[in-house]
XYZ file of C-alpha atoms in Angstrom:
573
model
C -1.334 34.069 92.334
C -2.108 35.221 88.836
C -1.785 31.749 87.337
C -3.935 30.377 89.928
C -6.372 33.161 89.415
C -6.373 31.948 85.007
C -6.717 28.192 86.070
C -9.703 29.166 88.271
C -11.642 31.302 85.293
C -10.246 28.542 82.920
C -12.076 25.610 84.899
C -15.170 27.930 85.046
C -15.382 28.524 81.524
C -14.843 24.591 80.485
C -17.861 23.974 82.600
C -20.358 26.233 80.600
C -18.832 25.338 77.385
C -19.644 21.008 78.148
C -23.275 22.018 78.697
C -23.591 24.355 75.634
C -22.277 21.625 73.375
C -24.288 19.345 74.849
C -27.222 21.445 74.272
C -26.185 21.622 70.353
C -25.486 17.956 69.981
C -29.191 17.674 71.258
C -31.401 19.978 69.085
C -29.166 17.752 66.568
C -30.749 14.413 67.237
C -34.178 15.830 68.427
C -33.796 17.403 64.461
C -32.869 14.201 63.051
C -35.634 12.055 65.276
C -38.306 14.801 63.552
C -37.341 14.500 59.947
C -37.833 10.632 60.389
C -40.748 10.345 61.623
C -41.957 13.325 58.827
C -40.125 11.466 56.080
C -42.400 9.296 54.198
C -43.146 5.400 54.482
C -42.392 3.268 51.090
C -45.894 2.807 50.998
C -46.193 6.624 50.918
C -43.385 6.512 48.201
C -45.146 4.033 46.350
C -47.987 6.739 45.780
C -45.427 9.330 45.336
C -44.554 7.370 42.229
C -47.485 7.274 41.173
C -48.576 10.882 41.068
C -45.053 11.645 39.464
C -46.068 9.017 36.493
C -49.426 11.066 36.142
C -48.104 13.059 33.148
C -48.536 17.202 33.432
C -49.298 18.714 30.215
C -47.745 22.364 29.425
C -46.727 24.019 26.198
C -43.706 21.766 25.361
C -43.453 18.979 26.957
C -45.531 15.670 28.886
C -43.191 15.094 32.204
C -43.166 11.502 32.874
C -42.089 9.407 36.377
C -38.971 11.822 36.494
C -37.785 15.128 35.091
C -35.344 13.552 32.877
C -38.059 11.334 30.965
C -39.849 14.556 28.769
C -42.107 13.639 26.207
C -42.723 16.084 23.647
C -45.841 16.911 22.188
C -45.194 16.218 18.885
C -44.229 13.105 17.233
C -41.407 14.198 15.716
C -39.963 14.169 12.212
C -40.088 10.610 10.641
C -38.599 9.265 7.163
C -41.949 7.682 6.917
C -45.880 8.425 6.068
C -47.531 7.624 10.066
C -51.019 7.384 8.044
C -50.136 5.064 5.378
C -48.193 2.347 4.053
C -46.141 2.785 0.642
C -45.900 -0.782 -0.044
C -49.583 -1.230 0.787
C -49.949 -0.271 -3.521
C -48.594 -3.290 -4.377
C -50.939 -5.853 -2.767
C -54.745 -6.560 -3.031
C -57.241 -8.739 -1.832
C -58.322 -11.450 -4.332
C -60.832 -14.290 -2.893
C -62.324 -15.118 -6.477
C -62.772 -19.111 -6.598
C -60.262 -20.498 -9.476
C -62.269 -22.567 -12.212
C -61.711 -25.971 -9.942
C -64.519 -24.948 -7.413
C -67.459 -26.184 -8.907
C -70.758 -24.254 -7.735
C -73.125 -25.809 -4.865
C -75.584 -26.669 -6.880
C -73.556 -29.759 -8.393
C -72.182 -30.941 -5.140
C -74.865 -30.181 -2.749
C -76.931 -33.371 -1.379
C -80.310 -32.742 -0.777
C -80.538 -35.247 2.329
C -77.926 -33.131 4.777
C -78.383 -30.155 6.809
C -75.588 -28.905 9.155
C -76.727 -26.068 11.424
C -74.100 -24.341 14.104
C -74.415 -22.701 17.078
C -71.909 -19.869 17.780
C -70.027 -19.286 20.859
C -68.759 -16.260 22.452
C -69.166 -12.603 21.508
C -70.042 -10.520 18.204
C -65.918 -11.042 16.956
C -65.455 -15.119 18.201
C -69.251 -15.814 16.489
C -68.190 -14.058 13.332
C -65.024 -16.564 13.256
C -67.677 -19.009 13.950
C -69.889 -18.030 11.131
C -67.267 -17.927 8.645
C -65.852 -21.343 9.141
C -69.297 -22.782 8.993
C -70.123 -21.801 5.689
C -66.385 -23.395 4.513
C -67.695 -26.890 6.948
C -70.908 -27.198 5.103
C -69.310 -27.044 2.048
C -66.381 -30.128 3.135
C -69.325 -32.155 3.907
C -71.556 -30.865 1.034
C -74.283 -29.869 3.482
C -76.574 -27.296 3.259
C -76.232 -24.641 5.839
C -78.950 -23.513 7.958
C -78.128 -19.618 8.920
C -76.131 -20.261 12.316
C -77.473 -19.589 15.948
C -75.885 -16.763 17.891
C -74.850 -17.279 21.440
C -77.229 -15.361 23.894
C -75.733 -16.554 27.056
C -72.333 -16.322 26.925
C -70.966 -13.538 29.227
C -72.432 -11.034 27.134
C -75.682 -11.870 27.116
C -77.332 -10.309 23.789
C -80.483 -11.800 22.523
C -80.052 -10.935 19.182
C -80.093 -13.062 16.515
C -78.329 -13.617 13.626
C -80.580 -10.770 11.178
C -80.152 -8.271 13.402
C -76.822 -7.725 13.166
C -75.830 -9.041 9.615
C -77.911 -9.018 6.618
C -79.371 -12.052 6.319
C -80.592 -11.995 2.629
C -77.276 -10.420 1.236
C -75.436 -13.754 3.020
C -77.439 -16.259 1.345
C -78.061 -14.549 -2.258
C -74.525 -13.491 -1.762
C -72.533 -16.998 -1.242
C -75.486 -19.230 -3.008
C -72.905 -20.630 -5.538
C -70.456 -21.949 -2.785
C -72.287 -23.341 -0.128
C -76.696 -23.306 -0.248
C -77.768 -21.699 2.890
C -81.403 -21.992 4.127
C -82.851 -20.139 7.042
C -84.930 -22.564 9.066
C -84.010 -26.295 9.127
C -87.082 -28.033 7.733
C -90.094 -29.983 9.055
C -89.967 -33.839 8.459
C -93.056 -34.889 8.302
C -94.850 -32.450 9.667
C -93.010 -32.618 12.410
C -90.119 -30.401 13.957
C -87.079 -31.946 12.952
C -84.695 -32.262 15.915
C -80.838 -32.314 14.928
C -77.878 -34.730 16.447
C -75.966 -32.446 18.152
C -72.293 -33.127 18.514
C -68.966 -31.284 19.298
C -65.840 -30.974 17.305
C -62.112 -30.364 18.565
C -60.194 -26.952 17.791
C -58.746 -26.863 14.701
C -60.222 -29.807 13.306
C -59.059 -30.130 9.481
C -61.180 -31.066 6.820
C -60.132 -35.281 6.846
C -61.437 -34.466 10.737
C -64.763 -33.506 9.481
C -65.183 -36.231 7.108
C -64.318 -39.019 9.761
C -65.988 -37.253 12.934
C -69.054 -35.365 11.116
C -70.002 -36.954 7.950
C -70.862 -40.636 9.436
C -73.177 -38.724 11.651
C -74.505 -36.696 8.702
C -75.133 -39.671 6.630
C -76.727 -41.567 9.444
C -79.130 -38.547 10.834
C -79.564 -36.147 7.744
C -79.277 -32.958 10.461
C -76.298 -32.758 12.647
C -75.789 -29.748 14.892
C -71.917 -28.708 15.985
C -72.422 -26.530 19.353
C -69.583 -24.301 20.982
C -68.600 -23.241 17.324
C -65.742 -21.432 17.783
C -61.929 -21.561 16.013
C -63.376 -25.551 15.533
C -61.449 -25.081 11.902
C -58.060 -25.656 11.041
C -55.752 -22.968 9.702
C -54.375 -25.491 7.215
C -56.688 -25.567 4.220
C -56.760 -25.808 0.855
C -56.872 -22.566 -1.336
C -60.368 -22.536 -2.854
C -61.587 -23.297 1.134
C -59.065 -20.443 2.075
C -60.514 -17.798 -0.741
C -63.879 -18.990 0.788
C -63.188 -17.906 3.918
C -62.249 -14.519 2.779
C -65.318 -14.721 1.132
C -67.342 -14.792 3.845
C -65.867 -12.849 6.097
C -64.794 -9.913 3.835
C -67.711 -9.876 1.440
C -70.767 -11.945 2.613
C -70.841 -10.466 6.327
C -71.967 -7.393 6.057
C -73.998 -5.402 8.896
C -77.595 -4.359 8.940
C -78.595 -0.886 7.241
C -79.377 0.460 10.901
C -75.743 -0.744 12.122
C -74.354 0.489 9.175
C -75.825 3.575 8.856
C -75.448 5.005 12.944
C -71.438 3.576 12.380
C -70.914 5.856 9.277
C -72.582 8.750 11.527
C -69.908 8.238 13.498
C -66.835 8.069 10.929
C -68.322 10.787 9.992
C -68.265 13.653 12.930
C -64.911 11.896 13.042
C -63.912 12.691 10.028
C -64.979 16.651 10.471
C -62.653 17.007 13.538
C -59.642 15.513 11.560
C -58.735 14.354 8.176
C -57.143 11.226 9.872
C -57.861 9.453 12.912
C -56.759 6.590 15.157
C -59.095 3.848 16.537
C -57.982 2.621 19.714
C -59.618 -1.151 20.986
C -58.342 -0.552 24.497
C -59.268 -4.137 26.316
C -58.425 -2.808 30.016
C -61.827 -3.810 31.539
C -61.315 -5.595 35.456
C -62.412 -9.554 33.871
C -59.878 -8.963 31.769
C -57.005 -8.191 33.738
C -58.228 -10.495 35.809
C -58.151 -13.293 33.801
C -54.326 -12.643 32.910
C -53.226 -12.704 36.242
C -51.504 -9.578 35.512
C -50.663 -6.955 37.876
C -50.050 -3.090 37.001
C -49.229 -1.869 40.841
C -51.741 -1.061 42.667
C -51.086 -2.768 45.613
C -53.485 -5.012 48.134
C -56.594 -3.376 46.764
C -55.827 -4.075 43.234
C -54.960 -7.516 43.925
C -58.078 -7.673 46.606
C -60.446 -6.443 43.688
C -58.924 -8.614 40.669
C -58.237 -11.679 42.638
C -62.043 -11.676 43.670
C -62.879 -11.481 40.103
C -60.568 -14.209 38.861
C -62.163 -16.679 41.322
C -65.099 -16.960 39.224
C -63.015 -19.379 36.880
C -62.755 -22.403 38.690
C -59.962 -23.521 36.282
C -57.396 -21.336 36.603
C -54.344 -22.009 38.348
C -52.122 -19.439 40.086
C -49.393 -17.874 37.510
C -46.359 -14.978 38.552
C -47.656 -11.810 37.454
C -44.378 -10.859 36.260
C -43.745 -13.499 34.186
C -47.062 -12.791 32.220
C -45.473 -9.469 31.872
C -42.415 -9.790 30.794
C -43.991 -12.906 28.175
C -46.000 -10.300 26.499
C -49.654 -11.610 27.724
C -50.924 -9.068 29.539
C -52.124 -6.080 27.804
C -50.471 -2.416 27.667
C -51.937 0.004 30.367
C -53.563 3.029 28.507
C -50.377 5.540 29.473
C -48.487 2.859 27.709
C -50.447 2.733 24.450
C -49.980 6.667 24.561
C -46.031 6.894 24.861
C -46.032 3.591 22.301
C -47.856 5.913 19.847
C -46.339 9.394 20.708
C -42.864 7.119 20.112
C -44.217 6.398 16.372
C -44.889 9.492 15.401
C -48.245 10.397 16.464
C -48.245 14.226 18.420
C -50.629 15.295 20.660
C -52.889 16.722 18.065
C -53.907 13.381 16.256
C -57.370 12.607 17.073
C -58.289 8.798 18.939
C -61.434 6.849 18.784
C -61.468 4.427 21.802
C -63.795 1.612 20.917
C -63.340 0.065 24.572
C -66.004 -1.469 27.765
C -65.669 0.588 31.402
C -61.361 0.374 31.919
C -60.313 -0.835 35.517
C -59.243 2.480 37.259
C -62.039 4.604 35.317
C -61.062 8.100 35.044
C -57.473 7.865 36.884
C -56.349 5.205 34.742
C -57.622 7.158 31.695
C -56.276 10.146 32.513
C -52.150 9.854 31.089
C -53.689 8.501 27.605
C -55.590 11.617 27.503
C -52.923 14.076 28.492
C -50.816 12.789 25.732
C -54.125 12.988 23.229
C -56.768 15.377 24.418
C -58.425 14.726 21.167
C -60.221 11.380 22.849
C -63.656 10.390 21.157
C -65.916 7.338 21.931
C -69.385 6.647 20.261
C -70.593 7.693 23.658
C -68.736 11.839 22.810
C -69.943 11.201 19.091
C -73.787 10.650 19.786
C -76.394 11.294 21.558
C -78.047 8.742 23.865
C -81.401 9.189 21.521
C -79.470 7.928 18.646
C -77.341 5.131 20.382
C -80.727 3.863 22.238
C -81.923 1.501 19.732
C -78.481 -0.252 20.069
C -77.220 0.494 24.144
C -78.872 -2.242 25.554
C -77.679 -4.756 23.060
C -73.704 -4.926 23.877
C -73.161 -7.161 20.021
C -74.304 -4.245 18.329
C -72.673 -1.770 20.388
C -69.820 -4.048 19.232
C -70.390 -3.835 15.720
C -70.142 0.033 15.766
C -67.000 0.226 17.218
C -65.724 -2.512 14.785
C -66.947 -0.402 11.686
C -65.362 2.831 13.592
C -62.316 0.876 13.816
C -61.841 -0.594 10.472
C -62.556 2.915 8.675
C -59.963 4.393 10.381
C -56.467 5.414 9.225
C -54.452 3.427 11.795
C -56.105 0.876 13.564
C -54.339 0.021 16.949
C -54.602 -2.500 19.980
C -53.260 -3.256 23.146
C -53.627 -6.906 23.105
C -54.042 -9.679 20.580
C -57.908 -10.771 21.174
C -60.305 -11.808 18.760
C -60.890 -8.129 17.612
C -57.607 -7.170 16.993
C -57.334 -10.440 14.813
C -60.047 -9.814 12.999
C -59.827 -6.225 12.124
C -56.342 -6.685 11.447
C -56.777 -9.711 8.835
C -59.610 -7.604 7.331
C -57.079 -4.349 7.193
C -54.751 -7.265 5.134
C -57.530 -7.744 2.878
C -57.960 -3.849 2.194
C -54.667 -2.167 1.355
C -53.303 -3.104 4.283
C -54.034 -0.229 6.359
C -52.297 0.715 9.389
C -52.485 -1.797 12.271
C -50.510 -1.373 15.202
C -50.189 -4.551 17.685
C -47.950 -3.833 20.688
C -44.775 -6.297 20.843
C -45.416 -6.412 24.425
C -42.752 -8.928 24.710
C -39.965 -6.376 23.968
C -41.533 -3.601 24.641
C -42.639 -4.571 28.573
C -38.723 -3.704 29.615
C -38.454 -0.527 27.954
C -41.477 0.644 29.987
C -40.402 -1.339 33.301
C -36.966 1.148 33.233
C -38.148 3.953 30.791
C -37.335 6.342 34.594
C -33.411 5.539 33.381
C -33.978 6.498 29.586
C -34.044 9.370 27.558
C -37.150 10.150 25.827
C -34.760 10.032 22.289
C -33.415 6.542 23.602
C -36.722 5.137 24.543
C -38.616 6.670 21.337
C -35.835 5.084 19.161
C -36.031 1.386 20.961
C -39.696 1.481 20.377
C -39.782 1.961 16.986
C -37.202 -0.807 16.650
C -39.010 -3.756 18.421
C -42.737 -2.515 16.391
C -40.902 -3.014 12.923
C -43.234 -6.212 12.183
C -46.185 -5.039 14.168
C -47.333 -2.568 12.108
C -49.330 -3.859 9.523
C -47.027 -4.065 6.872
C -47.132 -6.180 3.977
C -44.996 -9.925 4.399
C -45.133 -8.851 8.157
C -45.820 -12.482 8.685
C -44.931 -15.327 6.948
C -47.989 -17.635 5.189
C -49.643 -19.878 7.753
C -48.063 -18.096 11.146
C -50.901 -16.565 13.522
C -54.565 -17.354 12.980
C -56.233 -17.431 9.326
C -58.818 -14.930 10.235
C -55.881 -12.301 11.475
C -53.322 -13.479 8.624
C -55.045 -14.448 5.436
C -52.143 -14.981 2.896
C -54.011 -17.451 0.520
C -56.282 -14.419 -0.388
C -53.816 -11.370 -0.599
C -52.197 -11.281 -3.517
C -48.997 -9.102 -5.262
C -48.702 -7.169 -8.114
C -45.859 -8.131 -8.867
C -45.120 -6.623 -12.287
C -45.642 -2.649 -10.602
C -43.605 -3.361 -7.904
C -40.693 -4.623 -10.104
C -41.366 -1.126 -12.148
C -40.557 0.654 -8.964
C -37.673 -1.271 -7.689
C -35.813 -1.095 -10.582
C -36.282 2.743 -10.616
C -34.102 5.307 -8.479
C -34.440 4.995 -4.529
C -34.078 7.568 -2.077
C -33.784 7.037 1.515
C -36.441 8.904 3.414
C -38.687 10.275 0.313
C -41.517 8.586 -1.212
C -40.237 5.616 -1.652
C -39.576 4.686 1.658
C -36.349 3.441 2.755
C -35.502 -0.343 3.483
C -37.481 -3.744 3.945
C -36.929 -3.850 6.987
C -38.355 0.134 7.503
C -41.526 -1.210 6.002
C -42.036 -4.051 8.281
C -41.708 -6.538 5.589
C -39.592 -10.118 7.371
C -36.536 -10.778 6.193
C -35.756 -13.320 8.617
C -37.316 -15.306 11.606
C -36.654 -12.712 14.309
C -40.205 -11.971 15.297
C -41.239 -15.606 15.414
C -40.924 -15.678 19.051
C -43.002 -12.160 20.036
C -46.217 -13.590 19.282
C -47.697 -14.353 22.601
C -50.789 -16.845 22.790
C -53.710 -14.971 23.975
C -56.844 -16.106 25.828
C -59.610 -14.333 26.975
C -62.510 -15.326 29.150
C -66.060 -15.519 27.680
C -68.428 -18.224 28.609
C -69.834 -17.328 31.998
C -71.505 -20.876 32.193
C -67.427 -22.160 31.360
C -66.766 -20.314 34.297
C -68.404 -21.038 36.511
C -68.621 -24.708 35.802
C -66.656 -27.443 38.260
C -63.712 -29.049 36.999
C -63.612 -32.960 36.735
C -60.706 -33.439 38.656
C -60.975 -37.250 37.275
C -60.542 -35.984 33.457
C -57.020 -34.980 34.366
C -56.288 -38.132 35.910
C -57.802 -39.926 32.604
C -55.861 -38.219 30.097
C -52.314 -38.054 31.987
C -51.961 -34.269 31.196
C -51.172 -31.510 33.498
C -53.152 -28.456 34.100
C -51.963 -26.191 31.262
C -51.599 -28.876 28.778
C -55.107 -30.205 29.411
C -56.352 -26.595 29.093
C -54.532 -26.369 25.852
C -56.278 -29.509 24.387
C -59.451 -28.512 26.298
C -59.795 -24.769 25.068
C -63.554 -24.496 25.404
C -62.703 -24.294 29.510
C -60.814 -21.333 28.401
C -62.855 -19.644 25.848
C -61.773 -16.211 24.027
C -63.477 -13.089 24.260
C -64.672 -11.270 21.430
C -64.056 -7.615 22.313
């Protein structure tokens, strides 16, 4: 009877125990049905990303995408000088003509008049500009002063003397080329010009066969859509010419000049040294490139719309643009690029840039990692900037003064600014100018979340050795003239064998090795120059594309855009 009586409480107790675990095993999945529908989407992940890449600022240390990637605030100790190149002492500019370059007045025939009309933007016209002056002289022309574009996408109505100094060009260059300001009557009458176009790069046999019949024929002869119509490959006395030009004869008005050094200066009271920044982020830009930076549907809504306006432009993989190294460095990646050189959070920056796609938001990592931020906007007062604001080629030329007085000059693409400033920097000392390797540098900041900040800071400085400005940093004839003008830089040759042949020690004064100075030793950066092109022309743009041409010449899309660059035309900030 007692065992019966245990089996009896037994079963009893067995059938409240089934229910209770029941019970547990279903707060259990009503638990786990509750933290899935709370966890977040990937789409919600996506912006969790993105508020983790926002860097926080604090007393030591920028966080970055994850805890583990820290930047510091300072750049670090370098074996180096960030402001300054030591081998910059050895080289000069010299553009003198040798003794073989007889002066204009001897070659010039009174009967021919070549006038140009410029294309593009305040940087692309100045290209244009220069090689004119060296294209009259080929054909032994006199130059009338050239026509600025005033309806390209920027539309500026100013002409040539307001911006440069029109008097100082002519008195300035009158024994190379004679330059005249208005193309003269004939006969009383106004003397209409043949106008003709040239192809890219044309050498100087081009211009003798394509121009000079014309020239002989007509007496005036107009080239329109003047623009990189010169070839690289000249002789020296046309090379020195060039430099000439651009580096001597060019020179601003007194009001340009004069509001620019207002603004080196108040630069110059915050800091002894600065950096200029030409930040080209603006929507048509990014547009153009077909990049994408991950923004998702609305960023590819937004820029898609925009790249619809050229009619010529094909469909391209973002990511390929990327990892090529065409498509230019978001603003946080300029910042950790230059924190990874050497440059701490107190350096000062001068952004010379137009309104960035993202405004503020986008803005806001390059300015956690350098609060010091200036723009000509900060520097001055609308009063002052009011004779130039509503003229965007003189806006233009005070950033590019801004820019070339500074102590480094940096970029995040390879447009017709960066060029120019950086052949110019050449010229003069060779100061400072940092262009990105984008190429290399795109997979360091794809997986920098995986790195450490000592890693990523030390692959960095190895793929910029070459980009930096350096002297020999690119071989003679490589790149455009205007960015790499070899023919008019020139070594003293005699001081720098003084200083080789003295004691070296690594990491003092003297620097340490080539290849720590940028200088080439071999090929290896022939490939990390990425072709850039810009859009400009908003009549280009928007113009349709004869199908039939493509047909006619048997190329393909790209190749016919290569030979037909004027459908793709640079801009020039």
């Amino acid at each position: 009877m007692g065992a019966a009586a245990f089996h009896r409480r037994r079963h009893r107790d067995n059938g409240r125990l089934i229910p209770a675990i029941s019970a547990v095993f279903g707060a259990l999945l009503l638990v786990f049905v509750l933290f899935s529908f709370l966890t977040p989407s990937p789409t919600d992940d996506e912006h969790l990303l993105h508020d983790l890449r926002r860097p926080v600022v604090n007393d030591a240390v920028v966080n970055v995408e994850v805890s583990g990637f820290r930047v510091p605030t300072s750049g670090g100790r370098l074996d180096r000088d960030i402001w300054k190149s030591r081998m910059s002492k050895f080289y000069y500019g010299c553009s003198n003509a040798s003794k073989k370059f007889p002066e204009a007045e001897g070659i010039t025939h009174s009967n021919r008049y070549l006038l140009i009309a410029t294309s593009g933007g305040l940087n692309q016209q100045r290209t244009g500009i220069t090689d004119a002056v060296v294209v009259a002289r080929i054909l032994n022309a006199t130059l009338v002063v050239p026509k600025l574009d005033q309806k390209s996408f920027w539309k500026d109505a100013s002409n040539f003397s307001e911006i440069f100094d029109v008097d100082w060009f002519i008195s300035h260059l009158s024994k190379d080329v004679k330059i005249i300001k208005e193309l003269p009557t004939r006969a009383g009458k106004i003397w209409t010009p043949y106008t003709m176009r040239v192809p890219r790069k044309c050498s100087a046999r081009c211009y003798q066969s394509r121009v000079l019949p014309n020239l002989l024929k007509k007496h005036a002869v107009q080239l329109t859509k003047f623009d990189y119509r010169l070839s690289n490959k000249l002789d020296t006395d046309l090379q020195k010419l060039r430099c000439r030009v651009n580096y001597h004869a060019l020179k601003f008005t007194d009001p340009i000049i004069q509001m620019a050094e207002k603004l080196v200066h108040r630069m110059r009271k915050r800091s002894k040294h600065y950096i200029a920044l030409h930040l080209r982020f603006e929507p048509d830009m990014l547009a153009f490139s077909g990049c994408y930076y991950g923004g998702g549907d609305k960023e590819r809504k937004e820029l898609g719309g925009i790249r619809k306006r050229w009619k010529t432009l094909h469909n391209i993989n973002p990511d390929k643009g990327r990892r090529q190294g065409k498509c230019p460095l978001t603003p946080e990646e300029v910042g950790l690029m230059l924190r990874a050189l050497g440059y701490g959070k107190d350096v000062h920056i001068y952004v010379a840039s137009g309104d960035v796609y993202g405004g503020e938001e986008t803005l806001a990592p390059l300015k956690s990692l350098f609060p010091n931020f200036y723009s000509k906007d900060t520097l001055a007062s609308k009063e002052e900037l009011e004779p130039f604001s509503t003229f965007s080629s003189r806006m233009a030329a005070l950033d590019f003064i801004v820019c070339d007085e500074s102590d480094v000059f940096v970029t995040n693409n390879n447009g017709n600014m960066a060029r120019i400033l950086a052949g110019r920097r050449r010229y003069y000392v060779h100061k400072p100018t940092i262009r990105p390797n984008a190429k290399k540098l795109y997979r360091f900041f794809l997986n920098r979340a995986n790195m450490t900040w000592k890693a990523f800071a030390s692959s960095v400085r190895t793929y910029q050795r070459g980009f930096m400005g350096e002297p020999k940093e690119m071989r003679p004839g490589r790149g455009e003239f205007h960015e790499n003008p070899a023919s008019c830089i020139c070594e003293d040759t005699e001081a720098k064998e003084k200083t080789d042949s003295g004691p070296r020690k690594l990491g003092k004064e003297t620097g340490a090795t080539r290849k720590d100075v940028g200088e080439v030793v071999d090929d290896e950066n022939d490939d990390d120059e990425p072709e850039w092109s810009d859009p400009d022309d908003e009549e280009d743009q928007n113009a349709p594309l004869d199908e039939g041409l493509f047909n006619r010449t048997g190329l393909d899309h790209d190749t016919f855009l290569s030979e037909e660059p004027e459908l793709e035309e640079l801009l020039s900030d």
